Coordinates of C-alpha atoms in Angstrom, one line a residue:
M1 CA -125.3 46.4 -29.9
L2 CA -124.6 46.2 -26.3
R3 CA -121.9 44.4 -24.4
T4 CA -121.8 43.1 -21.9
F5 CA -118.1 41.7 -20.0
H6 CA -115.4 41.1 -17.2
T7 CA -112.9 43.3 -16.5
Q8 CA -111.0 43.9 -13.2
Q9 CA -110.1 47.2 -11.5
S10 CA -106.4 48.1 -10.8
R11 CA -106.8 49.7 -7.5
L12 CA -109.3 46.7 -5.2
R13 CA -108.1 44.0 -8.0
L14 CA -112.2 43.5 -8.3
P15 CA -113.9 42.2 -10.8
L16 CA -115.9 44.9 -12.4
R17 CA -119.4 44.3 -15.5
L18 CA -119.2 46.9 -18.5
L19 CA -122.1 47.2 -21.0
I20 CA -121.1 48.7 -23.5
D21 CA -122.5 50.6 -26.4
R22 CA -121.4 49.9 -30.4
N23 CA -120.1 53.2 -29.6
G24 CA -117.2 52.1 -27.0
S25 CA -119.1 54.1 -24.8
V26 CA -119.6 52.8 -20.6
L27 CA -123.2 52.8 -20.7
R28 CA -123.0 50.7 -16.8
R29 CA -120.4 49.8 -14.5
S30 CA -121.0 47.1 -11.2
A31 CA -118.8 45.1 -9.5
V32 CA -118.5 41.7 -8.9
A33 CA -117.8 41.0 -4.9
K34 CA -115.6 37.9 -6.5
P35 CA -112.5 38.7 -7.0
L36 CA -110.3 37.5 -9.9
R37 CA -107.0 36.4 -10.9
A38 CA -105.9 38.4 -13.5
P39 CA -107.9 36.5 -16.2
R40 CA -106.4 36.7 -19.8
I41 CA -109.7 37.5 -23.2
T42 CA -109.6 35.7 -26.2
L43 CA -112.1 36.6 -28.8
T44 CA -113.1 34.7 -31.7
E45 CA -116.0 35.3 -34.4
V46 CA -118.7 32.6 -35.0
P47 CA -121.5 32.8 -37.8
G48 CA -123.7 35.9 -35.6
G49 CA -122.0 36.9 -32.9
V50 CA -118.2 36.3 -31.2
T51 CA -117.0 34.0 -28.4
I52 CA -115.2 36.0 -25.8
Q53 CA -113.4 33.9 -23.7
R54 CA -111.7 34.4 -20.4
L55 CA -108.9 32.1 -19.7
P56 CA -108.4 32.0 -15.7
F57 CA -104.6 31.9 -13.9
S58 CA -106.0 28.6 -12.7
P59 CA -105.7 25.3 -14.8
S60 CA -108.7 24.2 -13.6
P61 CA -111.3 23.4 -16.4
R62 CA -114.1 23.8 -14.9
S63 CA -113.3 27.8 -13.4
A64 CA -113.4 29.3 -17.0
V65 CA -115.9 31.6 -18.3
S66 CA -117.5 31.7 -22.1
M67 CA -119.6 34.7 -22.7
S68 CA -121.4 35.1 -26.9
T69 CA -122.0 38.2 -27.5
S70 CA -125.1 38.6 -30.4
C71 CA -123.5 41.7 -33.7
G72 CA -127.7 41.4 -34.3
A73 CA -129.5 43.9 -33.6
E74 CA -128.9 46.8 -31.0
G75 CA -129.6 46.1 -27.8
A76 CA -129.2 42.5 -27.6
A77 CA -128.2 41.0 -24.0
A78 CA -125.3 39.2 -23.7
T79 CA -125.6 36.3 -22.4
A80 CA -122.2 34.3 -19.2
T81 CA -122.2 30.2 -19.4
A82 CA -119.7 28.5 -17.4
P83 CA -118.4 25.4 -19.2
T84 CA -118.5 21.7 -17.9
D85 CA -115.9 19.1 -18.6
S86 CA -118.5 18.4 -21.7
Q87 CA -119.1 21.7 -22.6
P88 CA -116.0 23.5 -24.3
P89 CA -114.7 27.2 -23.3
A90 CA -115.5 27.5 -27.9
P91 CA -117.2 26.0 -30.1
K92 CA -116.2 22.6 -31.9
G93 CA -114.1 23.4 -35.1
L94 CA -112.9 27.3 -34.7
P95 CA -109.6 27.3 -33.6
P96 CA -108.8 29.7 -30.6
V97 CA -107.3 33.7 -31.6
A98 CA -103.9 33.6 -31.9
E99 CA -101.8 35.1 -29.5
V100 CA -98.2 34.3 -31.2
P101 CA -97.9 34.6 -34.7
A102 CA -98.3 31.8 -36.8
G103 CA -95.5 29.0 -37.3
M104 CA -93.8 29.9 -34.0
E105 CA -93.4 26.8 -32.4
A106 CA -91.6 25.2 -35.4
A107 CA -90.1 28.2 -34.9
A108 CA -89.2 27.9 -31.4
K109 CA -88.7 23.8 -31.3
L110 CA -85.5 23.9 -34.2
F111 CA -83.8 27.3 -31.9
E112 CA -84.0 24.4 -28.9
E113 CA -82.2 21.5 -31.7
F114 CA -80.1 24.4 -32.8
A115 CA -79.6 24.6 -29.5
E116 CA -78.4 20.8 -28.3
V117 CA -75.5 21.8 -30.5
P118 CA -72.4 22.2 -28.5
A119 CA -69.4 24.8 -29.4
V120 CA -66.1 24.5 -30.1
S121 CA -64.6 26.7 -27.6
K122 CA -61.5 25.9 -27.8
L123 CA -58.7 23.5 -28.0
H124 CA -55.3 22.3 -25.8
V125 CA -52.3 19.8 -27.1
R126 CA -50.3 18.8 -24.6
P127 CA -48.1 15.3 -24.7
A128 CA -48.5 13.0 -23.3
A129 CA -46.9 9.2 -22.4
G130 CA -45.8 7.1 -24.7
G131 CA -44.7 9.5 -27.1
K132 CA -48.8 9.5 -27.9
M133 CA -50.5 13.5 -27.3
W134 CA -53.2 15.3 -25.0
L135 CA -56.6 16.5 -26.6
T136 CA -58.9 18.8 -24.5
T137 CA -61.3 20.7 -26.1
Y138 CA -63.3 22.6 -24.4
L139 CA -67.4 23.6 -25.7
T140 CA -69.9 25.3 -24.4
Q141 CA -74.2 24.3 -24.3
R142 CA -76.5 26.9 -24.3
N143 CA -78.8 26.5 -21.3
L144 CA -82.6 27.6 -22.9
P145 CA -84.2 28.5 -19.3
A146 CA -81.8 29.6 -17.1
N147 CA -80.6 31.8 -20.5
S148 CA -76.6 30.9 -19.9
Q149 CA -73.8 28.5 -21.9
R150 CA -72.3 25.4 -20.2
K151 CA -69.3 24.5 -20.2
F152 CA -68.0 21.1 -20.3
V153 CA -64.1 19.9 -21.0
I154 CA -63.7 16.3 -23.0
H155 CA -60.4 15.0 -22.8
T156 CA -59.3 12.6 -26.1
S157 CA -55.7 11.1 -26.1
F158 CA -54.1 9.6 -29.8
D159 CA -50.8 9.3 -31.2
P160 CA -50.0 11.7 -34.1
S161 CA -48.4 9.0 -36.1
A162 CA -51.4 6.5 -36.2
P163 CA -54.6 7.1 -38.8
P164 CA -57.8 9.2 -36.4
A165 CA -59.9 6.2 -36.1
A166 CA -57.4 4.4 -34.1
A167 CA -57.5 7.2 -31.0
A168 CA -58.6 6.6 -28.0
P169 CA -62.7 6.8 -27.4
A170 CA -63.2 10.7 -26.2
S171 CA -63.7 10.7 -22.0
L172 CA -67.6 11.7 -21.4
P173 CA -68.3 15.4 -20.5
Q174 CA -67.0 17.6 -17.6
E175 CA -69.2 19.7 -17.1
Q176 CA -67.1 22.6 -14.7
A177 CA -67.3 24.6 -12.2
A178 CA -69.9 28.2 -12.5
D179 CA -67.2 30.3 -10.7
V180 CA -64.5 28.9 -13.3
Q181 CA -63.7 31.9 -15.0
L182 CA -60.6 30.7 -17.3
I183 CA -58.4 27.6 -18.1
A184 CA -55.1 27.4 -18.8
P185 CA -52.9 24.6 -19.2
A186 CA -48.7 24.5 -19.7
P187 CA -47.2 24.2 -22.5
S188 CA -45.3 20.8 -20.7
G189 CA -49.2 19.6 -20.1
D190 CA -47.6 18.9 -16.3
S191 CA -49.4 21.6 -14.6
Q192 CA -52.7 24.8 -15.6
L193 CA -53.3 27.5 -14.1
V194 CA -57.6 28.2 -12.8
F195 CA -58.7 31.2 -13.0
K196 CA -61.5 31.4 -10.5
S197 CA -65.1 33.9 -8.7
P198 CA -64.3 34.7 -5.4
A199 CA -67.2 33.6 -3.4
A200 CA -69.5 35.9 -3.6
T201 CA -68.9 37.7 0.9
D202 CA -65.6 38.5 -0.3
S203 CA -65.7 41.8 -2.0
S204 CA -62.8 42.4 -1.6
V205 CA -61.1 39.9 -3.8
A206 CA -61.1 40.3 -7.9
V207 CA -59.9 37.1 -8.7
V208 CA -58.7 33.6 -7.3
L209 CA -55.8 31.9 -9.3
Q210 CA -55.1 28.1 -8.0
T211 CA -52.1 26.1 -9.9
W212 CA -52.4 23.0 -10.7
R213 CA -49.6 20.1 -10.4
G214 CA -49.8 16.5 -10.0
G215 CA -54.1 15.9 -9.6
R216 CA -53.8 18.5 -6.3
V217 CA -53.5 22.4 -6.0
V218 CA -49.8 23.6 -5.0
S219 CA -50.7 27.3 -4.7
E220 CA -53.7 29.4 -4.6
L221 CA -54.1 33.1 -4.6
H222 CA -56.4 35.7 -3.7
V223 CA -55.6 38.5 -5.7
P224 CA -57.2 41.8 -4.5
K225 CA -58.7 44.5 -6.4
T226 CA -56.3 47.0 -4.9
L227 CA -54.0 44.8 -7.8
H228 CA -56.2 44.9 -10.4
G229 CA -59.9 44.2 -11.6
G230 CA -61.7 41.3 -13.0
L231 CA -60.0 38.9 -15.2
I232 CA -60.4 40.1 -19.8
A233 CA -60.5 37.3 -21.1
D234 CA -62.8 38.7 -24.4
G235 CA -61.3 36.8 -27.2
Y236 CA -60.2 40.6 -28.5
F237 CA -58.1 42.3 -25.6
A238 CA -56.9 38.9 -24.7
P239 CA -58.0 35.7 -25.9
G240 CA -56.4 33.5 -22.7
A241 CA -53.4 33.5 -20.7
A242 CA -50.1 33.0 -21.5
W243 CA -47.6 30.4 -20.0
S244 CA -43.6 31.5 -20.3
S245 CA -41.5 28.5 -22.3
G246 CA -40.0 26.8 -18.9
G247 CA -43.2 27.5 -16.9
G248 CA -42.4 29.7 -14.3
A249 CA -44.5 32.9 -15.7
V250 CA -47.7 32.9 -17.1
A251 CA -49.0 36.0 -18.3
Y252 CA -52.8 37.4 -18.7
T253 CA -55.1 40.7 -19.2
A254 CA -57.0 42.3 -16.2
E255 CA -58.9 45.3 -15.9
V256 CA -56.3 48.2 -14.1
P257 CA -57.5 49.3 -10.5
A258 CA -59.8 52.0 -9.4
S259 CA -57.5 55.7 -9.3
E260 CA -58.3 56.5 -6.3
R261 CA -60.5 55.2 -3.1
T262 CA -63.5 57.4 -2.6
P263 CA -64.2 58.5 1.0
S264 CA -66.4 56.8 4.1
W265 CA -69.9 58.5 4.6
G266 CA -72.5 58.5 6.9
G267 CA -70.4 56.7 9.8
P268 CA -67.1 55.5 10.7
E269 CA -64.7 52.9 8.4
A270 CA -64.9 50.0 11.6
L271 CA -66.9 49.8 14.1
K272 CA -65.4 47.8 16.2
D273 CA -66.4 46.9 19.8
A274 CA -68.6 50.2 18.4
A275 CA -72.7 50.6 17.8
G276 CA -73.1 53.1 14.9
P277 CA -74.5 53.3 11.4
K278 CA -72.6 51.4 8.8
S279 CA -70.0 53.4 6.6
W280 CA -70.6 53.7 2.5
R281 CA -68.6 54.7 -0.4
G282 CA -69.3 56.2 -3.5
V283 CA -68.1 54.6 -6.7
G284 CA -66.0 56.6 -7.8
P285 CA -65.5 59.4 -10.4
A286 CA -66.8 58.6 -14.0
L287 CA -64.2 57.3 -16.5
E288 CA -64.9 56.5 -20.2
D289 CA -64.5 52.7 -21.6
W290 CA -64.6 51.1 -23.8
G291 CA -68.2 50.5 -25.0
E292 CA -70.6 48.2 -26.0
L293 CA -69.5 44.9 -24.6
N294 CA -66.9 46.9 -22.4
T295 CA -69.9 49.2 -20.8
G296 CA -68.2 49.8 -16.9
K297 CA -64.9 48.0 -17.1
R298 CA -62.0 49.9 -17.2
S299 CA -58.7 49.7 -19.1
P300 CA -57.5 46.5 -19.9
A301 CA -53.4 46.2 -18.7
V302 CA -51.1 43.1 -18.3
Y303 CA -50.5 40.7 -15.4
V304 CA -48.0 38.8 -14.1
L305 CA -47.6 35.4 -12.1
D306 CA -45.0 34.7 -11.1
T307 CA -45.2 30.7 -10.1
K308 CA -41.9 30.3 -8.5
R309 CA -42.5 33.3 -6.0
R310 CA -46.2 33.0 -6.0
E311 CA -46.9 36.9 -7.1
V312 CA -49.4 38.8 -9.3
I313 CA -46.6 41.5 -10.8
K314 CA -48.0 44.4 -13.0
V315 CA -46.2 44.9 -16.9
P316 CA -45.4 48.4 -16.8
V317 CA -45.2 49.5 -19.9
N318 CA -44.2 53.2 -20.3
V319 CA -44.3 54.0 -24.8
E320 CA -44.3 57.9 -25.4
G321 CA -45.2 59.1 -22.1
S322 CA -48.6 56.5 -22.4
T323 CA -49.5 54.5 -20.4
A324 CA -52.5 51.5 -19.6
E325 CA -54.3 54.0 -16.8
G326 CA -54.2 57.0 -19.4
D327 CA -53.8 56.6 -23.1
M328 CA -53.4 53.3 -23.9
S329 CA -54.9 49.7 -23.1
F330 CA -52.6 46.9 -23.4
G331 CA -53.5 42.6 -23.4
Q332 CA -52.7 39.6 -25.6
P333 CA -49.6 39.1 -24.6
V334 CA -47.4 36.8 -26.0
W335 CA -44.2 34.8 -24.2
T336 CA -40.7 34.7 -26.8
R337 CA -40.0 30.9 -26.7
D338 CA -37.5 31.2 -24.8
G339 CA -39.5 33.2 -21.9
S340 CA -36.8 36.3 -22.5
G341 CA -39.6 39.0 -22.8
L342 CA -43.0 39.6 -23.9
L343 CA -45.5 41.1 -26.8
L344 CA -47.6 42.8 -26.0
V345 CA -50.8 45.0 -27.9
G346 CA -51.9 48.3 -27.8
W347 CA -54.8 50.4 -28.4
P348 CA -54.5 54.3 -28.7
H349 CA -57.6 55.7 -26.5
T350 CA -57.7 58.2 -28.9
S351 CA -57.4 57.3 -32.3
P352 CA -55.6 58.8 -34.6
N353 CA -57.4 58.4 -37.2
F354 CA -60.3 60.4 -36.0
P355 CA -57.8 63.1 -34.7
T356 CA -61.2 65.1 -34.2
L357 CA -62.8 62.6 -31.5
A358 CA -61.0 63.5 -28.3
K359 CA -62.3 60.2 -27.0
K360 CA -62.5 56.0 -27.0
L361 CA -64.6 54.3 -29.6
G362 CA -66.2 51.7 -29.6
V363 CA -63.4 47.8 -30.2
V364 CA -66.1 45.0 -31.0
F365 CA -66.8 44.0 -34.0
C366 CA -64.2 47.7 -35.2
Y367 CA -61.3 46.6 -36.4
N368 CA -60.8 49.9 -38.1
R369 CA -59.1 51.2 -34.7
P370 CA -55.4 51.4 -34.2
A371 CA -53.2 49.3 -32.4
Y372 CA -49.3 48.5 -32.2
L373 CA -47.0 45.3 -31.3
Y374 CA -44.4 46.0 -28.1
H375 CA -42.0 44.0 -27.1
V376 CA -41.4 44.1 -23.7
P377 CA -37.8 42.8 -22.7
C378 CA -38.2 39.8 -19.0
S379 CA -35.3 38.2 -17.1
R380 CA -34.6 37.9 -13.4
D381 CA -33.0 39.5 -10.7
S382 CA -29.9 38.6 -8.7
S383 CA -33.2 37.9 -6.3
G384 CA -34.8 36.4 -8.7
A385 CA -37.6 38.5 -8.1
L386 CA -39.2 39.5 -12.8
S387 CA -37.6 42.6 -13.6
F388 CA -39.0 44.2 -17.2
G389 CA -37.0 47.0 -19.4
A390 CA -38.7 49.5 -21.3
A391 CA -41.0 48.8 -23.8
V392 CA -40.5 48.6 -27.6
S393 CA -42.6 49.2 -30.7
L394 CA -41.7 47.1 -33.6
S395 CA -45.0 48.2 -36.1
R396 CA -46.1 51.6 -35.1
S397 CA -43.7 53.0 -37.7
F398 CA -44.8 50.7 -40.9
L399 CA -48.1 50.0 -40.4
G400 CA -52.0 51.9 -38.3
S401 CA -52.8 47.9 -37.1
A402 CA -50.9 44.7 -36.1
I403 CA -52.7 42.6 -33.8
S404 CA -52.6 39.0 -32.7
P405 CA -48.9 37.9 -32.5
T406 CA -48.0 34.3 -32.6
F407 CA -44.3 32.9 -32.9
T408 CA -43.1 30.2 -35.5
P409 CA -42.6 26.4 -33.2
D410 CA -38.8 27.4 -33.7
G411 CA -39.2 30.9 -32.4
A412 CA -37.5 32.8 -36.0
H413 CA -40.1 34.2 -36.6
L414 CA -42.9 36.6 -35.3
L415 CA -46.5 36.5 -37.0
F416 CA -49.1 38.8 -37.0
L417 CA -52.7 39.8 -38.5
S418 CA -52.5 43.9 -39.7
M419 CA -56.4 45.2 -40.1
D420 CA -54.3 48.0 -41.2
A421 CA -56.5 48.7 -44.6
A422 CA -59.2 49.3 -42.3
V423 CA -57.6 51.9 -40.2
R424 CA -56.8 53.4 -43.6
S425 CA -59.4 53.8 -44.7
G426 CA -62.7 53.5 -42.5
T427 CA -64.2 50.4 -42.7
H428 CA -65.1 48.5 -39.7
S429 CA -63.6 44.8 -41.0
A430 CA -61.5 45.7 -44.1
A431 CA -60.2 42.2 -45.0
A432 CA -56.4 41.6 -42.7
A433 CA -53.0 41.3 -44.2
L434 CA -50.1 38.8 -42.2
Y435 CA -47.1 39.8 -41.6
R436 CA -43.7 38.7 -40.1
L437 CA -40.4 40.3 -38.2
P438 CA -37.3 37.7 -37.5
W439 CA -36.5 37.3 -34.5
P440 CA -34.9 37.9 -32.4
Q441 CA -33.3 40.4 -35.2
A442 CA -36.8 42.0 -34.7
S443 CA -37.0 42.7 -30.5
A444 CA -34.8 46.3 -31.0
G445 CA -37.0 47.6 -33.1
G446 CA -36.9 49.8 -36.7
V447 CA -37.0 46.1 -38.3
A448 CA -40.0 47.0 -42.0
P449 CA -42.1 43.5 -41.5
E450 CA -42.8 41.6 -43.6
V451 CA -46.5 40.7 -45.9
V452 CA -46.6 37.2 -46.3
V453 CA -50.9 37.2 -47.1
E454 CA -51.6 40.2 -49.0
V455 CA -54.9 42.1 -49.4
V456 CA -56.7 41.1 -51.9
Q457 CA -58.5 44.2 -53.6
R458 CA -60.0 42.2 -56.1
P459 CA -59.9 38.3 -56.7
T460 CA -58.8 37.2 -60.0
A461 CA -61.7 34.7 -61.0
P462 CA -64.8 34.1 -59.3
G463 CA -63.8 31.0 -57.0
A464 CA -60.5 32.4 -57.0
F465 CA -58.2 33.7 -53.4
P466 CA -60.6 36.3 -51.6
G467 CA -57.9 37.8 -49.0
L468 CA -57.5 37.0 -45.1
Y469 CA -61.3 37.9 -43.2
A470 CA -59.9 36.7 -40.3
T471 CA -59.9 39.2 -36.6
S472 CA -57.3 36.5 -34.8
T473 CA -54.9 34.1 -34.9
L474 CA -55.4 30.2 -32.7
E475 CA -54.3 30.9 -30.6
E476 CA -52.1 27.6 -30.2
P477 CA -51.6 27.5 -33.4
Y478 CA -49.3 24.9 -33.5
A479 CA -49.4 21.7 -32.3
P480 CA -46.1 20.7 -30.2

């Protein structure tokens, strides 16, 4: 059996006419003068032969070429015909060769329908006039063509004493600008802090902080990369930003700055008024990161925006000789109810439960990583500047894990989750336990946490409580 068909030369971009025997050997090769534009070839079995159809790059039906090859006696010739509008490229009643698995079109349609359903990412409840409440809902929806997420906001006002049906209709969705990284409303509802990406032309700025109040921007600060790196609001190291009760400070988590500035090479650092080559810098020494979704990111640390003095301060944490730049990473900041201190979670870079591995291990979905809870006192000095005291360990002497701290509305107890069962067993995601500490009695340390919901080793019966499988508490679990 001989087969003749067209292919394409890679260098000359010209089609070839090949004559091939039944063993696949090329008997004759000849070039065709007319170039082809990357055609696709499909083969369809027909009675007495095989139809080879070239699908051209151009959508014009007249430019398609159909070739029929006889599968009969060896030496039969191949014929090629150019279809017209009335002559289909393949015999009627025969489906074309499938290039995708069966059912993919229905699966893609179903995927599109699922992608149209928005997901609630965050809720904020704030007091409004007349005893009503203001509910702000942040949603995301997948944008399939752009392979990204659309972010939008819906506002609703309601009366807490009225039935749910009496709530005012929700506002129309308002899509967030692409450069908005995080929105953090104040507890009072009269202000909000917006974290924005800097302009693409400003390579020296890590993030832009906009404070809004009374329907306008009252402050805009550009944080340089020498103070801290990119904002961290990944839901693990930090779910968002935390306002103090009086609104005078906002704590958030960001990457620490580069430890050193690399030298300038290739020319002067500034050309000034003379012509010369443009200088360049290296990225610096290789630093170990937390891996997975944190690849290429530096260690997280906690920073505070002083809204009164309009300045950003790094919270100094020195725990047993460890610092955020060295042996520990810090995040999940929460203010005490009276604003007299910050609660932080610290992750040691070398896990005590894996002493033979002297390196960071991944933290995404790895809840068997030790984490400890610390209290950092905070006050204002005589000049009105924020000052921070020495960090106090609240959990390290009792538990191998303490994450996601939150205060009760009256501030009498500090609640937090513990993955101590996962830390002790090495299981990545074992059941969690809920603990509480009396406050402010535990602020100086040395108070054993009290278990509220303990780990369930085995449910007592089918349908019984299986245990607490939660990796974090809500950012605002209590409504005002």
